[in-house]
mmCIF file of C-alpha atoms and ligand atoms in Angstrom:
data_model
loop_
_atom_site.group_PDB
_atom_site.id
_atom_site.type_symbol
_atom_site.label_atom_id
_atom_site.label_comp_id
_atom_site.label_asym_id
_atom_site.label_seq_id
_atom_site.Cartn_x
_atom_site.Cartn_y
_atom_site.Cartn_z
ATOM 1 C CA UNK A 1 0.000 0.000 0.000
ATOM 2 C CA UNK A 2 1.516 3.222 -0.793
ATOM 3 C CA UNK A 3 1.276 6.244 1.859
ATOM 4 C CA UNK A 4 -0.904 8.657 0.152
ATOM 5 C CA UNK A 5 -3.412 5.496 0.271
ATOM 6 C CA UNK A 6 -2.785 4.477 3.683
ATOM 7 C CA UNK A 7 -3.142 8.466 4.864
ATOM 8 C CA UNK A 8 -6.131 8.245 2.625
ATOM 9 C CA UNK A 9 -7.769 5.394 4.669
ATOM 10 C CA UNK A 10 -6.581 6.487 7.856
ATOM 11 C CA UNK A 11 -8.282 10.040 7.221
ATOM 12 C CA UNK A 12 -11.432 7.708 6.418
ATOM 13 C CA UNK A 13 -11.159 5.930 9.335
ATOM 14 C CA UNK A 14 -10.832 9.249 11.354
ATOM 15 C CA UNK A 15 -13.803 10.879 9.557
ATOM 16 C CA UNK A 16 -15.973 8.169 9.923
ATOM 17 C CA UNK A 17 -15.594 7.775 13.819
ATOM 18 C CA UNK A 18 -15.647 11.320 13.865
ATOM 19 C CA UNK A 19 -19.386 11.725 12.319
ATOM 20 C CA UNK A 20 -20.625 8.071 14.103
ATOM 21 C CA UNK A 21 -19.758 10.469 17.603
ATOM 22 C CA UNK A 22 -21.700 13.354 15.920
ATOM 23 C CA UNK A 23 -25.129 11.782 16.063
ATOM 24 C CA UNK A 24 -27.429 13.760 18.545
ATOM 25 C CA UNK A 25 -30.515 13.754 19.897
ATOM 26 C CA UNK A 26 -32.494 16.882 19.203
ATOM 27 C CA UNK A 27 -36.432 17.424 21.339
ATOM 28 C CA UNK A 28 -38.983 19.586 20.360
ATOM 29 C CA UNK A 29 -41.774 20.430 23.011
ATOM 30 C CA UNK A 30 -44.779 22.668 22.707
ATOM 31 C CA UNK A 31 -47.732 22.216 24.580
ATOM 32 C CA UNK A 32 -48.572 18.305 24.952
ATOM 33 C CA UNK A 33 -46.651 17.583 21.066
ATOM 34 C CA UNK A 34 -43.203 16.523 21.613
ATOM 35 C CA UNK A 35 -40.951 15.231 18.927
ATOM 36 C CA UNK A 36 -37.258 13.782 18.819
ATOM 37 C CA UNK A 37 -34.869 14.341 16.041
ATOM 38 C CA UNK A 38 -31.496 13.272 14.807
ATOM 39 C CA UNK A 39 -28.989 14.592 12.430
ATOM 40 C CA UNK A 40 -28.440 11.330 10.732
ATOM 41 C CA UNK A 41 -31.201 11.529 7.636
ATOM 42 C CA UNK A 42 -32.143 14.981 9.403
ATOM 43 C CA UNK A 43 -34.769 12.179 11.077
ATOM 44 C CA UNK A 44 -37.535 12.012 12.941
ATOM 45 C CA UNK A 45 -37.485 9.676 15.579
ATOM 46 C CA UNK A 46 -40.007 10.009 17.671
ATOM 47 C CA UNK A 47 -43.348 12.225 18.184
ATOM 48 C CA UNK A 48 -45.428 12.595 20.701
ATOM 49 C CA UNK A 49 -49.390 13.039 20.554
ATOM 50 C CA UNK A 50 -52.350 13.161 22.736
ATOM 51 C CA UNK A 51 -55.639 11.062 22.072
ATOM 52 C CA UNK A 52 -59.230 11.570 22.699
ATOM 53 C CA UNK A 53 -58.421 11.014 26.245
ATOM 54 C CA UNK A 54 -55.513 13.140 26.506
ATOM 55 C CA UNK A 55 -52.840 10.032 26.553
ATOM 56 C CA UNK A 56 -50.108 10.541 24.753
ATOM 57 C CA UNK A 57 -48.678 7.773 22.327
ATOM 58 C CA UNK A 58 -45.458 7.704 19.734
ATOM 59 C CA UNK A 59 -46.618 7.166 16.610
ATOM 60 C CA UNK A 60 -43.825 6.993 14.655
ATOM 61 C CA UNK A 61 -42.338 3.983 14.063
ATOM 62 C CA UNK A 62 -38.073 3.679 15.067
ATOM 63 C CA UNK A 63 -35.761 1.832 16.155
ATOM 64 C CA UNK A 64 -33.936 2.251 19.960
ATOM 65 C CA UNK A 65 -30.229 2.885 18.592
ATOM 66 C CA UNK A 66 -29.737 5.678 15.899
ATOM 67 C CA UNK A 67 -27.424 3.331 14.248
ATOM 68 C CA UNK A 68 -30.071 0.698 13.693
ATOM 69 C CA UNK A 69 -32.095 3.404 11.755
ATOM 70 C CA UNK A 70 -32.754 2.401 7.875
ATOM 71 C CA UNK A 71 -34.912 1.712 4.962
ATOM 72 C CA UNK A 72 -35.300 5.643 5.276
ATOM 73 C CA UNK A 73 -37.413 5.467 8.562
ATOM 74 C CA UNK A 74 -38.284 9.034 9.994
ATOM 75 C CA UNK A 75 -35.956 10.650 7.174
ATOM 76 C CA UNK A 76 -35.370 12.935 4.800
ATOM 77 C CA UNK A 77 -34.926 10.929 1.303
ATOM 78 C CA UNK A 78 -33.088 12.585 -1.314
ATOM 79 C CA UNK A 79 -31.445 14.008 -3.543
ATOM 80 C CA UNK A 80 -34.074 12.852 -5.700
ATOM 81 C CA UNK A 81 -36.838 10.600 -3.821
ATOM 82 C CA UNK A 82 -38.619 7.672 -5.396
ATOM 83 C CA UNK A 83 -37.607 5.624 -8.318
ATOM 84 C CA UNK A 84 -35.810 6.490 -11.531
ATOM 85 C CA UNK A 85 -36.005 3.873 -14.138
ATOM 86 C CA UNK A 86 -32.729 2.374 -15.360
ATOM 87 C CA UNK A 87 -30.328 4.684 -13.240
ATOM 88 C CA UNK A 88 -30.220 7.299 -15.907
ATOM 89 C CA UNK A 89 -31.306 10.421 -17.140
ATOM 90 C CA UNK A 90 -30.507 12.769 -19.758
ATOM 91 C CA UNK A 91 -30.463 16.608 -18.810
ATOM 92 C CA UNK A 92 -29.581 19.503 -21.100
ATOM 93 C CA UNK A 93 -27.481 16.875 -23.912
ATOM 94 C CA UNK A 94 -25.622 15.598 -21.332
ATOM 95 C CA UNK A 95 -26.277 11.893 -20.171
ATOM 96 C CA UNK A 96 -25.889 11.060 -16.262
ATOM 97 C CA UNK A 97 -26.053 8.070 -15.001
ATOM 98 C CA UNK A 98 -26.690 7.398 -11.526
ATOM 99 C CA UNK A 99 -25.974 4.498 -8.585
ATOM 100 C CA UNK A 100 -28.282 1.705 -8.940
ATOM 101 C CA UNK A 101 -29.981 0.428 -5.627
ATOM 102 C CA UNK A 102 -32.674 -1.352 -6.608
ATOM 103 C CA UNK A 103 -32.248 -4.188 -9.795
ATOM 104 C CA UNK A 104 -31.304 -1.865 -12.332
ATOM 105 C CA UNK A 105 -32.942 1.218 -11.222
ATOM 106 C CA UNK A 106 -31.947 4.140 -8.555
ATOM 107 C CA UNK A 107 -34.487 4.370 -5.835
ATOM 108 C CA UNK A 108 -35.022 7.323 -2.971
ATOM 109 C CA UNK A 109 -31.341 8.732 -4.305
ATOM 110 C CA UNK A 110 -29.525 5.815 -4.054
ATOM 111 C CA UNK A 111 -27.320 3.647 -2.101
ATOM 112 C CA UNK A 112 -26.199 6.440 -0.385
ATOM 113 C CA UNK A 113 -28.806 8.859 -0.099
ATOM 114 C CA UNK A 114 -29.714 11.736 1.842
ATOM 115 C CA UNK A 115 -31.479 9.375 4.722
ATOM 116 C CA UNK A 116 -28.115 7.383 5.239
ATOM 117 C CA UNK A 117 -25.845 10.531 5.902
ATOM 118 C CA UNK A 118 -24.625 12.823 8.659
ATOM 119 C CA UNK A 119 -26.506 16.621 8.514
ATOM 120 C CA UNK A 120 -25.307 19.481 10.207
ATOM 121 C CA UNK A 121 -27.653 21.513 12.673
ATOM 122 C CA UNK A 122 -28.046 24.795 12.013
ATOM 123 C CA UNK A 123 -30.071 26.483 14.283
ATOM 124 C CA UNK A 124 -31.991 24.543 17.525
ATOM 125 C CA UNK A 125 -34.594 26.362 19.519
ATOM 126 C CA UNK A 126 -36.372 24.448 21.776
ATOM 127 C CA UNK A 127 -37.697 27.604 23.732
ATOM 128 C CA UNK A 128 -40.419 29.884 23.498
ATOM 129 C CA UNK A 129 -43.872 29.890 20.861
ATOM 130 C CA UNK A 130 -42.254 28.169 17.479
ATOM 131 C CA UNK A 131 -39.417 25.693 18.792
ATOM 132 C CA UNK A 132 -37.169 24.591 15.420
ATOM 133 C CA UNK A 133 -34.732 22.866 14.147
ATOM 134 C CA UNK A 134 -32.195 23.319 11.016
ATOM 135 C CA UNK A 135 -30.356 20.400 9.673
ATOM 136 C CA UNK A 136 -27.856 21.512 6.357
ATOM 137 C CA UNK A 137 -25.947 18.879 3.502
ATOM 138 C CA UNK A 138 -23.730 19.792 0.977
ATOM 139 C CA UNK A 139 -24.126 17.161 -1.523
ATOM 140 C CA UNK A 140 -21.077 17.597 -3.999
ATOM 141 C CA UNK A 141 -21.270 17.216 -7.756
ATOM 142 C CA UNK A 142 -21.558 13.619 -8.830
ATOM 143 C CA UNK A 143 -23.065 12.322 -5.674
ATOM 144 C CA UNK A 144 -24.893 8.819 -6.443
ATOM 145 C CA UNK A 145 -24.075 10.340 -9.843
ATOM 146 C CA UNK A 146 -26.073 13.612 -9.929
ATOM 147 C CA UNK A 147 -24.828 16.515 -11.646
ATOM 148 C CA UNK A 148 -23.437 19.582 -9.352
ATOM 149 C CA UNK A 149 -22.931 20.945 -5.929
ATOM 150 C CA UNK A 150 -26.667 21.067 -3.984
ATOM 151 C CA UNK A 151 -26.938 22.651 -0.538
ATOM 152 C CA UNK A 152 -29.943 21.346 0.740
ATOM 153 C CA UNK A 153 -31.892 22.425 4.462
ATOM 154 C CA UNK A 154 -34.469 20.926 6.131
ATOM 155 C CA UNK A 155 -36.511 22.864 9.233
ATOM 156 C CA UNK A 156 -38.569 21.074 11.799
ATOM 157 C CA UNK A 157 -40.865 23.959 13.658
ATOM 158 C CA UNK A 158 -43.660 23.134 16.139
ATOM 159 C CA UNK A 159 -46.460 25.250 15.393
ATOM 160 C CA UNK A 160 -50.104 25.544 16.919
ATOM 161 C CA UNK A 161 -51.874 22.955 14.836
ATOM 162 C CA UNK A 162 -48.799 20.271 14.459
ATOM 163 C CA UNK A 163 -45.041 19.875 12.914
ATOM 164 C CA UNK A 164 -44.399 22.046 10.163
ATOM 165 C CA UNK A 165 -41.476 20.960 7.579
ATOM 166 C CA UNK A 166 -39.974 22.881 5.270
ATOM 167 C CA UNK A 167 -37.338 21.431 2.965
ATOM 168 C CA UNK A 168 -35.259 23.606 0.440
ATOM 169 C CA UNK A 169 -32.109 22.654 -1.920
ATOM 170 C CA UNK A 170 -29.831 25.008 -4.016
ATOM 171 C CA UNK A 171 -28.399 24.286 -6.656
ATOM 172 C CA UNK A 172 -25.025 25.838 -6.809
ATOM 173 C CA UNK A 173 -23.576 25.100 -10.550
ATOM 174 C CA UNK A 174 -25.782 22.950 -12.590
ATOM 175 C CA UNK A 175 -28.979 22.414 -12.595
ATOM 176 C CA UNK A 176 -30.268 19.010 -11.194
ATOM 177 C CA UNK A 177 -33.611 17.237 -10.556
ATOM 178 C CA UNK A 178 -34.649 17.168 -6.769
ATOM 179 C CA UNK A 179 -37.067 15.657 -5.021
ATOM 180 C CA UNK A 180 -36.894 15.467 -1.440
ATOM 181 C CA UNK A 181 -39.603 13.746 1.061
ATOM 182 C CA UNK A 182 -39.865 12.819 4.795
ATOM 183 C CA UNK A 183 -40.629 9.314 5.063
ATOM 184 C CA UNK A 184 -41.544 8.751 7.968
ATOM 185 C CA UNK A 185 -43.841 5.535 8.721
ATOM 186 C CA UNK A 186 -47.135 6.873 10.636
ATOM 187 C CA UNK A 187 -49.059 4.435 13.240
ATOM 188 C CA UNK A 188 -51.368 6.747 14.850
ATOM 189 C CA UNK A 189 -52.442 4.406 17.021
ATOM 190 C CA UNK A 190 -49.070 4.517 18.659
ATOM 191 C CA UNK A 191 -45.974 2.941 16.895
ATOM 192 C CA UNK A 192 -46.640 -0.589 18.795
ATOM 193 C CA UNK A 193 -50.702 -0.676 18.927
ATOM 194 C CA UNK A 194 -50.583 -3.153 15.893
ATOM 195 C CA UNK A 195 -51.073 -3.053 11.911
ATOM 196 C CA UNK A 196 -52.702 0.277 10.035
ATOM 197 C CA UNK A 197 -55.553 -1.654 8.430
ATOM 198 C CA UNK A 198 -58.422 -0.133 10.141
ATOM 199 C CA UNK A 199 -57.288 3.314 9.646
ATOM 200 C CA UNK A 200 -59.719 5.645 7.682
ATOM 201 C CA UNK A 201 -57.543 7.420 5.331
ATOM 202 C CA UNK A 202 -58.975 10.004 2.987
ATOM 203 C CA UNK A 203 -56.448 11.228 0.175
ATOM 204 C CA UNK A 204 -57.667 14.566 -2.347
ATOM 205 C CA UNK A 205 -56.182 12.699 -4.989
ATOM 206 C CA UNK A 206 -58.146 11.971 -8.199
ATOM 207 C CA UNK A 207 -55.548 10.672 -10.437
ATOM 208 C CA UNK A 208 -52.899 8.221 -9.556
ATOM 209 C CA UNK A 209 -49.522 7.371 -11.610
ATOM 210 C CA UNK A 210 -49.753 3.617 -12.664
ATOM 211 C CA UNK A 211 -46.570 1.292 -12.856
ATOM 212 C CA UNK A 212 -44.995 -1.978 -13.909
ATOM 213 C CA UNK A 213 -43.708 -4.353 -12.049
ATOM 214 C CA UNK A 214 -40.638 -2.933 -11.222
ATOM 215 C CA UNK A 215 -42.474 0.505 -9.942
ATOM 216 C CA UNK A 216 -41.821 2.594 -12.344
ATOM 217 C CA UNK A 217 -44.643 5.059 -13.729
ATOM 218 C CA UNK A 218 -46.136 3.800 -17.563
ATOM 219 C CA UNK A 219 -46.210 7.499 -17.994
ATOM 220 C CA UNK A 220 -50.038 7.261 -17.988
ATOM 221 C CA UNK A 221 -52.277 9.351 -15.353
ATOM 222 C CA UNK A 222 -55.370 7.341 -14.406
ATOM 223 C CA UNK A 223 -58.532 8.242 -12.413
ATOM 224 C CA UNK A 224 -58.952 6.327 -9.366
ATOM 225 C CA UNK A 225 -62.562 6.334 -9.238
ATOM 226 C CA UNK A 226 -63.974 2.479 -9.324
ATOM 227 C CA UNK A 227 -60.919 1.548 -8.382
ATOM 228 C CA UNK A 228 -59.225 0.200 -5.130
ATOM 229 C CA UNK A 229 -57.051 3.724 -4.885
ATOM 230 C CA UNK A 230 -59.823 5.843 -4.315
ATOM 231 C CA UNK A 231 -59.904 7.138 -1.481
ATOM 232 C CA UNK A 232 -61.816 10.860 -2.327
ATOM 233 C CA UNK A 233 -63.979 9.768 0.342
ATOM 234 C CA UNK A 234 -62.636 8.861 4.044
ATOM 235 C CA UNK A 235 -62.130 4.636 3.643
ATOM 236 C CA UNK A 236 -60.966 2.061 5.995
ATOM 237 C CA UNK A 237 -57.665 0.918 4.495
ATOM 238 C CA UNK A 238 -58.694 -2.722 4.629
ATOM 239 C CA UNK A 239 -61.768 -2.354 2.922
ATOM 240 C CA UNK A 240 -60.276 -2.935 -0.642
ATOM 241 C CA UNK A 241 -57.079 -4.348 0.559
ATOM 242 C CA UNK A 242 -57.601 -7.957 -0.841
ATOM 243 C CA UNK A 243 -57.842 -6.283 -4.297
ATOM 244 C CA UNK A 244 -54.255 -4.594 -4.159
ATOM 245 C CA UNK A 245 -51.297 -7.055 -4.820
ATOM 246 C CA UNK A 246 -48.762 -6.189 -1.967
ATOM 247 C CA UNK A 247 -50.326 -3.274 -0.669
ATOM 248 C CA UNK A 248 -50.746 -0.009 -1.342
ATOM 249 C CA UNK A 249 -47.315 1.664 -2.743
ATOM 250 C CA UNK A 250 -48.714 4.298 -5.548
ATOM 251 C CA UNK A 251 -48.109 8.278 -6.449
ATOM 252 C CA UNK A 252 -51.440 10.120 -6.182
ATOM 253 C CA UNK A 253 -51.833 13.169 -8.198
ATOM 254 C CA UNK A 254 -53.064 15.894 -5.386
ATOM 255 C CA UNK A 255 -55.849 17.741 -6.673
ATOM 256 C CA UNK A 256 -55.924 21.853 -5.544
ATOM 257 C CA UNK A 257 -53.190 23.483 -7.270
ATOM 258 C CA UNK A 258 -49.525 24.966 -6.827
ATOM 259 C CA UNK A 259 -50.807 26.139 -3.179
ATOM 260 C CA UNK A 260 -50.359 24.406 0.023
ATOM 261 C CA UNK A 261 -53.035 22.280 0.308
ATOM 262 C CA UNK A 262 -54.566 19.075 2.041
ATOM 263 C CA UNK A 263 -53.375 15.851 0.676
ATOM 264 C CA UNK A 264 -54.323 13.147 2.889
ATOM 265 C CA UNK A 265 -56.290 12.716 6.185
ATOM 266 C CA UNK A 266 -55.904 10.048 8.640
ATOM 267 C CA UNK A 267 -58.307 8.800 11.568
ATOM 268 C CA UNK A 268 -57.080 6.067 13.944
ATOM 269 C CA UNK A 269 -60.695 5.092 15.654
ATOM 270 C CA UNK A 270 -59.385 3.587 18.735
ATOM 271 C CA UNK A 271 -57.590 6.768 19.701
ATOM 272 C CA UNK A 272 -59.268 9.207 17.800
ATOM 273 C CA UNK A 273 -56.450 10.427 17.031
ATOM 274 C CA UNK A 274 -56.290 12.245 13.180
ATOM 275 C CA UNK A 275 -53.494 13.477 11.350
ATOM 276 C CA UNK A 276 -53.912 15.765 8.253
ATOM 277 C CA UNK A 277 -50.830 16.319 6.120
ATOM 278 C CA UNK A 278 -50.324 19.404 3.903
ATOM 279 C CA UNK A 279 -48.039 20.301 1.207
ATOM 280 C CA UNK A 280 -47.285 22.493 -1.788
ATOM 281 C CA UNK A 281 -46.122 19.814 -4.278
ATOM 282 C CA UNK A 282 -47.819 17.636 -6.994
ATOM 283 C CA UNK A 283 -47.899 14.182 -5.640
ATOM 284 C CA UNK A 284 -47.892 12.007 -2.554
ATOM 285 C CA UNK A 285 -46.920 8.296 -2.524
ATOM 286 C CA UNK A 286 -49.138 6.197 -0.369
ATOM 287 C CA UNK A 287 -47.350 3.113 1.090
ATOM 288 C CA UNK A 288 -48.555 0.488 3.777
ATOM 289 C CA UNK A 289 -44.997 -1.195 3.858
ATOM 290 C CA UNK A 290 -46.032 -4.749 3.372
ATOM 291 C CA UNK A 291 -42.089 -5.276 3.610
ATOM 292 C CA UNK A 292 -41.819 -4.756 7.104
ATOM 293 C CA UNK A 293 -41.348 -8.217 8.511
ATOM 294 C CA UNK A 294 -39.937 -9.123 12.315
ATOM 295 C CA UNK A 295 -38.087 -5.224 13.043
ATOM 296 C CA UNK A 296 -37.477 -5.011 16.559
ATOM 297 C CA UNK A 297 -38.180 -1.288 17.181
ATOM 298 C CA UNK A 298 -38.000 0.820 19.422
ATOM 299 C CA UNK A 299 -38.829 -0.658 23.152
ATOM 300 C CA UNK A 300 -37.980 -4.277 21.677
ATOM 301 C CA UNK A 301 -41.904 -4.288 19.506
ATOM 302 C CA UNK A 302 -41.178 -6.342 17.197
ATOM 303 C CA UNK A 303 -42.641 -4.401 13.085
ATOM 304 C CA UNK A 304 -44.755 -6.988 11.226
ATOM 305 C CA UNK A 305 -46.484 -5.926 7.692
ATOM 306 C CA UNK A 306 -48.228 -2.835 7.504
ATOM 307 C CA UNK A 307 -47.201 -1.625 11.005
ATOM 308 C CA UNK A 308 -47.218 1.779 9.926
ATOM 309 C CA UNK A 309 -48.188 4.113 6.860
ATOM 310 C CA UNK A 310 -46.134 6.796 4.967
ATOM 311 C CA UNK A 311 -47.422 9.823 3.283
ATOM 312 C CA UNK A 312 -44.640 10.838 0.910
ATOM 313 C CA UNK A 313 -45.321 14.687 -0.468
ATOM 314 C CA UNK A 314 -43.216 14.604 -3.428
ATOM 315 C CA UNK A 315 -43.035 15.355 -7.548
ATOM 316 C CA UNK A 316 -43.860 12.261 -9.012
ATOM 317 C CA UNK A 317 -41.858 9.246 -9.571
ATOM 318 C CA UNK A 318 -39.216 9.397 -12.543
ATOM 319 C CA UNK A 319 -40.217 12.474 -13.439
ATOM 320 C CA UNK A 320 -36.849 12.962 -14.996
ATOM 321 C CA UNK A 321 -37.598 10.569 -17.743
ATOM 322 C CA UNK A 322 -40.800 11.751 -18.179
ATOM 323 C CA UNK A 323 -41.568 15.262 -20.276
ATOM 324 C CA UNK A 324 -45.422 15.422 -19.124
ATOM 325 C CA UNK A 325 -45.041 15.061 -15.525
ATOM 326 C CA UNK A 326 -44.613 18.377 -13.509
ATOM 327 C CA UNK A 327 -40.759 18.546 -13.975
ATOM 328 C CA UNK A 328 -38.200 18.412 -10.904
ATOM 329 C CA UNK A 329 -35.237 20.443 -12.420
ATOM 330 C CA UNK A 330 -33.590 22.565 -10.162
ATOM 331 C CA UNK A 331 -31.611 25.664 -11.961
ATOM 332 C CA UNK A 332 -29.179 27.610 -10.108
ATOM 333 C CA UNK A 333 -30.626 30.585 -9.089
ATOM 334 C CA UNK A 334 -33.738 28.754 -8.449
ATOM 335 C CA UNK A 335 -34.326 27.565 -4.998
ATOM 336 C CA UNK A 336 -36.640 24.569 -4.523
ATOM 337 C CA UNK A 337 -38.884 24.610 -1.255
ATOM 338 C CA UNK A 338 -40.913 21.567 -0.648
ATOM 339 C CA UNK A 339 -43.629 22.702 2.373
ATOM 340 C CA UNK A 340 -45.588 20.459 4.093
ATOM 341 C CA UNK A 341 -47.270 20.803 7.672
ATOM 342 C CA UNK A 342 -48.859 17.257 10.362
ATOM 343 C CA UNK A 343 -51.818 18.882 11.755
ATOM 344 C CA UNK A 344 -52.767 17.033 14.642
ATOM 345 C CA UNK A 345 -55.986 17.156 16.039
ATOM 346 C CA UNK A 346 -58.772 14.482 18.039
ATOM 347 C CA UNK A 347 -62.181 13.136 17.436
ATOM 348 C CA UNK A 348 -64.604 10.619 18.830
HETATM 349 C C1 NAG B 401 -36.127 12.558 23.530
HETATM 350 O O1 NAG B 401 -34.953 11.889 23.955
HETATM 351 C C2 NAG B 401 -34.618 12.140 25.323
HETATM 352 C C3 NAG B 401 -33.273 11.478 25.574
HETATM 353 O O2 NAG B 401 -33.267 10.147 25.140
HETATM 354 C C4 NAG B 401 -35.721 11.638 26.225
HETATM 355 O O3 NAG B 401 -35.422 11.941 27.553
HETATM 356 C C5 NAG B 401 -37.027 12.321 25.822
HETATM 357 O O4 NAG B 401 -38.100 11.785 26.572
HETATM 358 C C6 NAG B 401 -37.311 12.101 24.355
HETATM 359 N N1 NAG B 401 -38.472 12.867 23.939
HETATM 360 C C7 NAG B 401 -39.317 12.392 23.022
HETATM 361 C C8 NAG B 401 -40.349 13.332 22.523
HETATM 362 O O5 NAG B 401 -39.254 11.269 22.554
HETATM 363 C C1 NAG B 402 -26.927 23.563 -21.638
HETATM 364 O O1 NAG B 402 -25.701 23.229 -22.215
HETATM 365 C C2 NAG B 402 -25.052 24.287 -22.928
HETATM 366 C C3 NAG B 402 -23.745 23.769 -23.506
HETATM 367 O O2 NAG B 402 -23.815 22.412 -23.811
HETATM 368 C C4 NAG B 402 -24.760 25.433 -21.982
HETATM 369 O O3 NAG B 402 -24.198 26.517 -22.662
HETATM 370 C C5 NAG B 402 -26.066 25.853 -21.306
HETATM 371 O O4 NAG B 402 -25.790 26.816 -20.303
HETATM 372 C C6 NAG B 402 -26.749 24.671 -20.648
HETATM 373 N N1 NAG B 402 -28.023 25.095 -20.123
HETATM 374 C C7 NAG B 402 -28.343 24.865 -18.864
HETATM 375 C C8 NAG B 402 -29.691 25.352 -18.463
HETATM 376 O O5 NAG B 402 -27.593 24.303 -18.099
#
């Protein structure tokens, strides 16, 4: 081994321990809504809300050691979230092509994607009427294989009706898609009170993006109504369950505009609990992670199928490769800002 390679590891070996030391544990407390964050995957790791009763529950599912965190739990997913068909894209003549994480296609950024590294914090507040967070990334040109230097921020701030998240990326010298979502799996039942089944979910969503086997998008936009995705009306998840192969895992195209606006609302009976998510951006995947098979999360519960739900905000899958869906091109000089805001709120 020559010494430039041997500093070379050494300097890896130093920087690694160096960030594994770095991971904190960031709270969050307004009123009874409490919520735990790390810097790895800018994550959410736990969140606390009342029910009908006034007991609190976490219901978000995790894992008891930040180290065991993956599969994107709680994070942010980036730089460009969701699945882009055959690890490649061309942009402006020039053709990139990308990591490959799932058979031959790049999915939620890529092997190592946003959710798997360290962020910086930026600014913590955990005092007075809007308590926040800032996590930061510099993602350098040719990351996973994406053209140019992205700064990208994401900012956790309790508000009065829930979390508000706000996630923003810069592109510094060539433009690049993005795509960033927080995925993290919902139970609102409390992350250990069983599958998501009997959850009435109602998504403003007329449209959906339909896909192969593989999951990527025909290209085609489809109206749900008369089929098991519709959900325009509040539905029990189970009630068409038997007719979707492994679970839902589809893009819904939101209906109501550029604006932020309502995509999906949950009920949990038992608790009464309801969550309403918001956002300003085209699409939100719906996913009842069938995968999930013997975790041992947080407090030893042990994750079977559909323990949890996620409500991915987002532009729509592969958009890249796709010239009529909204496009996810970031220019320099252009700043993306994905908003989104969990109202939380009770009913019998
Ligand atoms: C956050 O973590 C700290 C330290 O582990 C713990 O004392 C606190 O109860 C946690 N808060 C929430 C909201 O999970
Ligand atoms: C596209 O590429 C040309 C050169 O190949 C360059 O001059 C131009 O600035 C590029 N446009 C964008 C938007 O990057």
């Amino acid at each position: 081994m020559s010494k430039t390679c041997m500093l070379f590891c050494f300097t890896i070996v130093l920087f690694c321990s160096k960030t594994n030391a770095h991971f904190g544990i960031y709270e969050l407390k307004r009123g009874d809504i409490s919520v735990n964050l790390t810097n790895k995957g800018a994550t959410i790791i736990s969140l606390f809300v009342p029910d009908k009763n006034g007991k609190l529950a976490d219901v978000v599912l995790g894992f008891d050691s930040i180290e065991h965190y993956m599969r994107y739990f709680g994070a942010i997913v980036g730089r460009v979230a969701n699945r882009i068909d055959g690890a490649q894209f061309t942009l402006n003549g020039t053709h990139y092509k990308l990591a490959c994480n799932e058979g031959r296609n790049t999915v939620h950024g890529g092997p190592k994607g946003f959710s798997d590294v360290v962020w910086k914090v930026k600014n913590y507040n955990n005092k007075g009427d809007s308590p926040c967070i800032t996590f930061t990334y510099h993602s350098c040109d040719g990351d996973q294989g994406f053209p140019g230097d992205l700064d990208v921020s994401v900012t956790y701030t309790l508000v009065e009706q829930g979390l508000s998240v706000t996630m923003e990326a810069e592109a510094l010298n060539k433009p690049t898609p993005v795509n960033l979502v927080q995925h993290t799996y919902w139970n609102l039942g409390g992350h250990n009170s069983g599958d998501i089944l009997s959850n009435e979910v109602q998504i403003f969503g007329s449209n959906i993006t339909p896909i192969k086997s593989d999951k990527i998008p025909t290209g085609e936009i489809t109206c749900v109504q008369g089929t098991p995705y519709d959900f325009l009306k509040p539905t029990i998840i189970a009630a068409n369950f038997a007719d979707i192969p492994s679970g839902y895992d589809i893009n819904y195209v939101l209906d109501g505009g550029d604006g932020l606006k309502t995509a999906a609302i949950v009920h949990e009976m038992r608790s009464g609990r309801v969550m309403e998510v918001l956002t300003n951006q085209p699409g939100m995947q719906f996913f009842t992670a069938d995968f999930i098979k013997d975790f041992v999360g947080k407090g030893g519960f042990v994750y079977q199928p559909n323990a949890g739900l996620c409500l991915e905000t987002q532009g729509f899958p592969d958009a890249v490769n796709h010239p009529n869906f909204p496009s996810q091109i970031v220019f320099p000089g252009n700043k993306y800002v994905h908003r989104m805001l969990y109202k939380f709120s009770t009913k019998c």
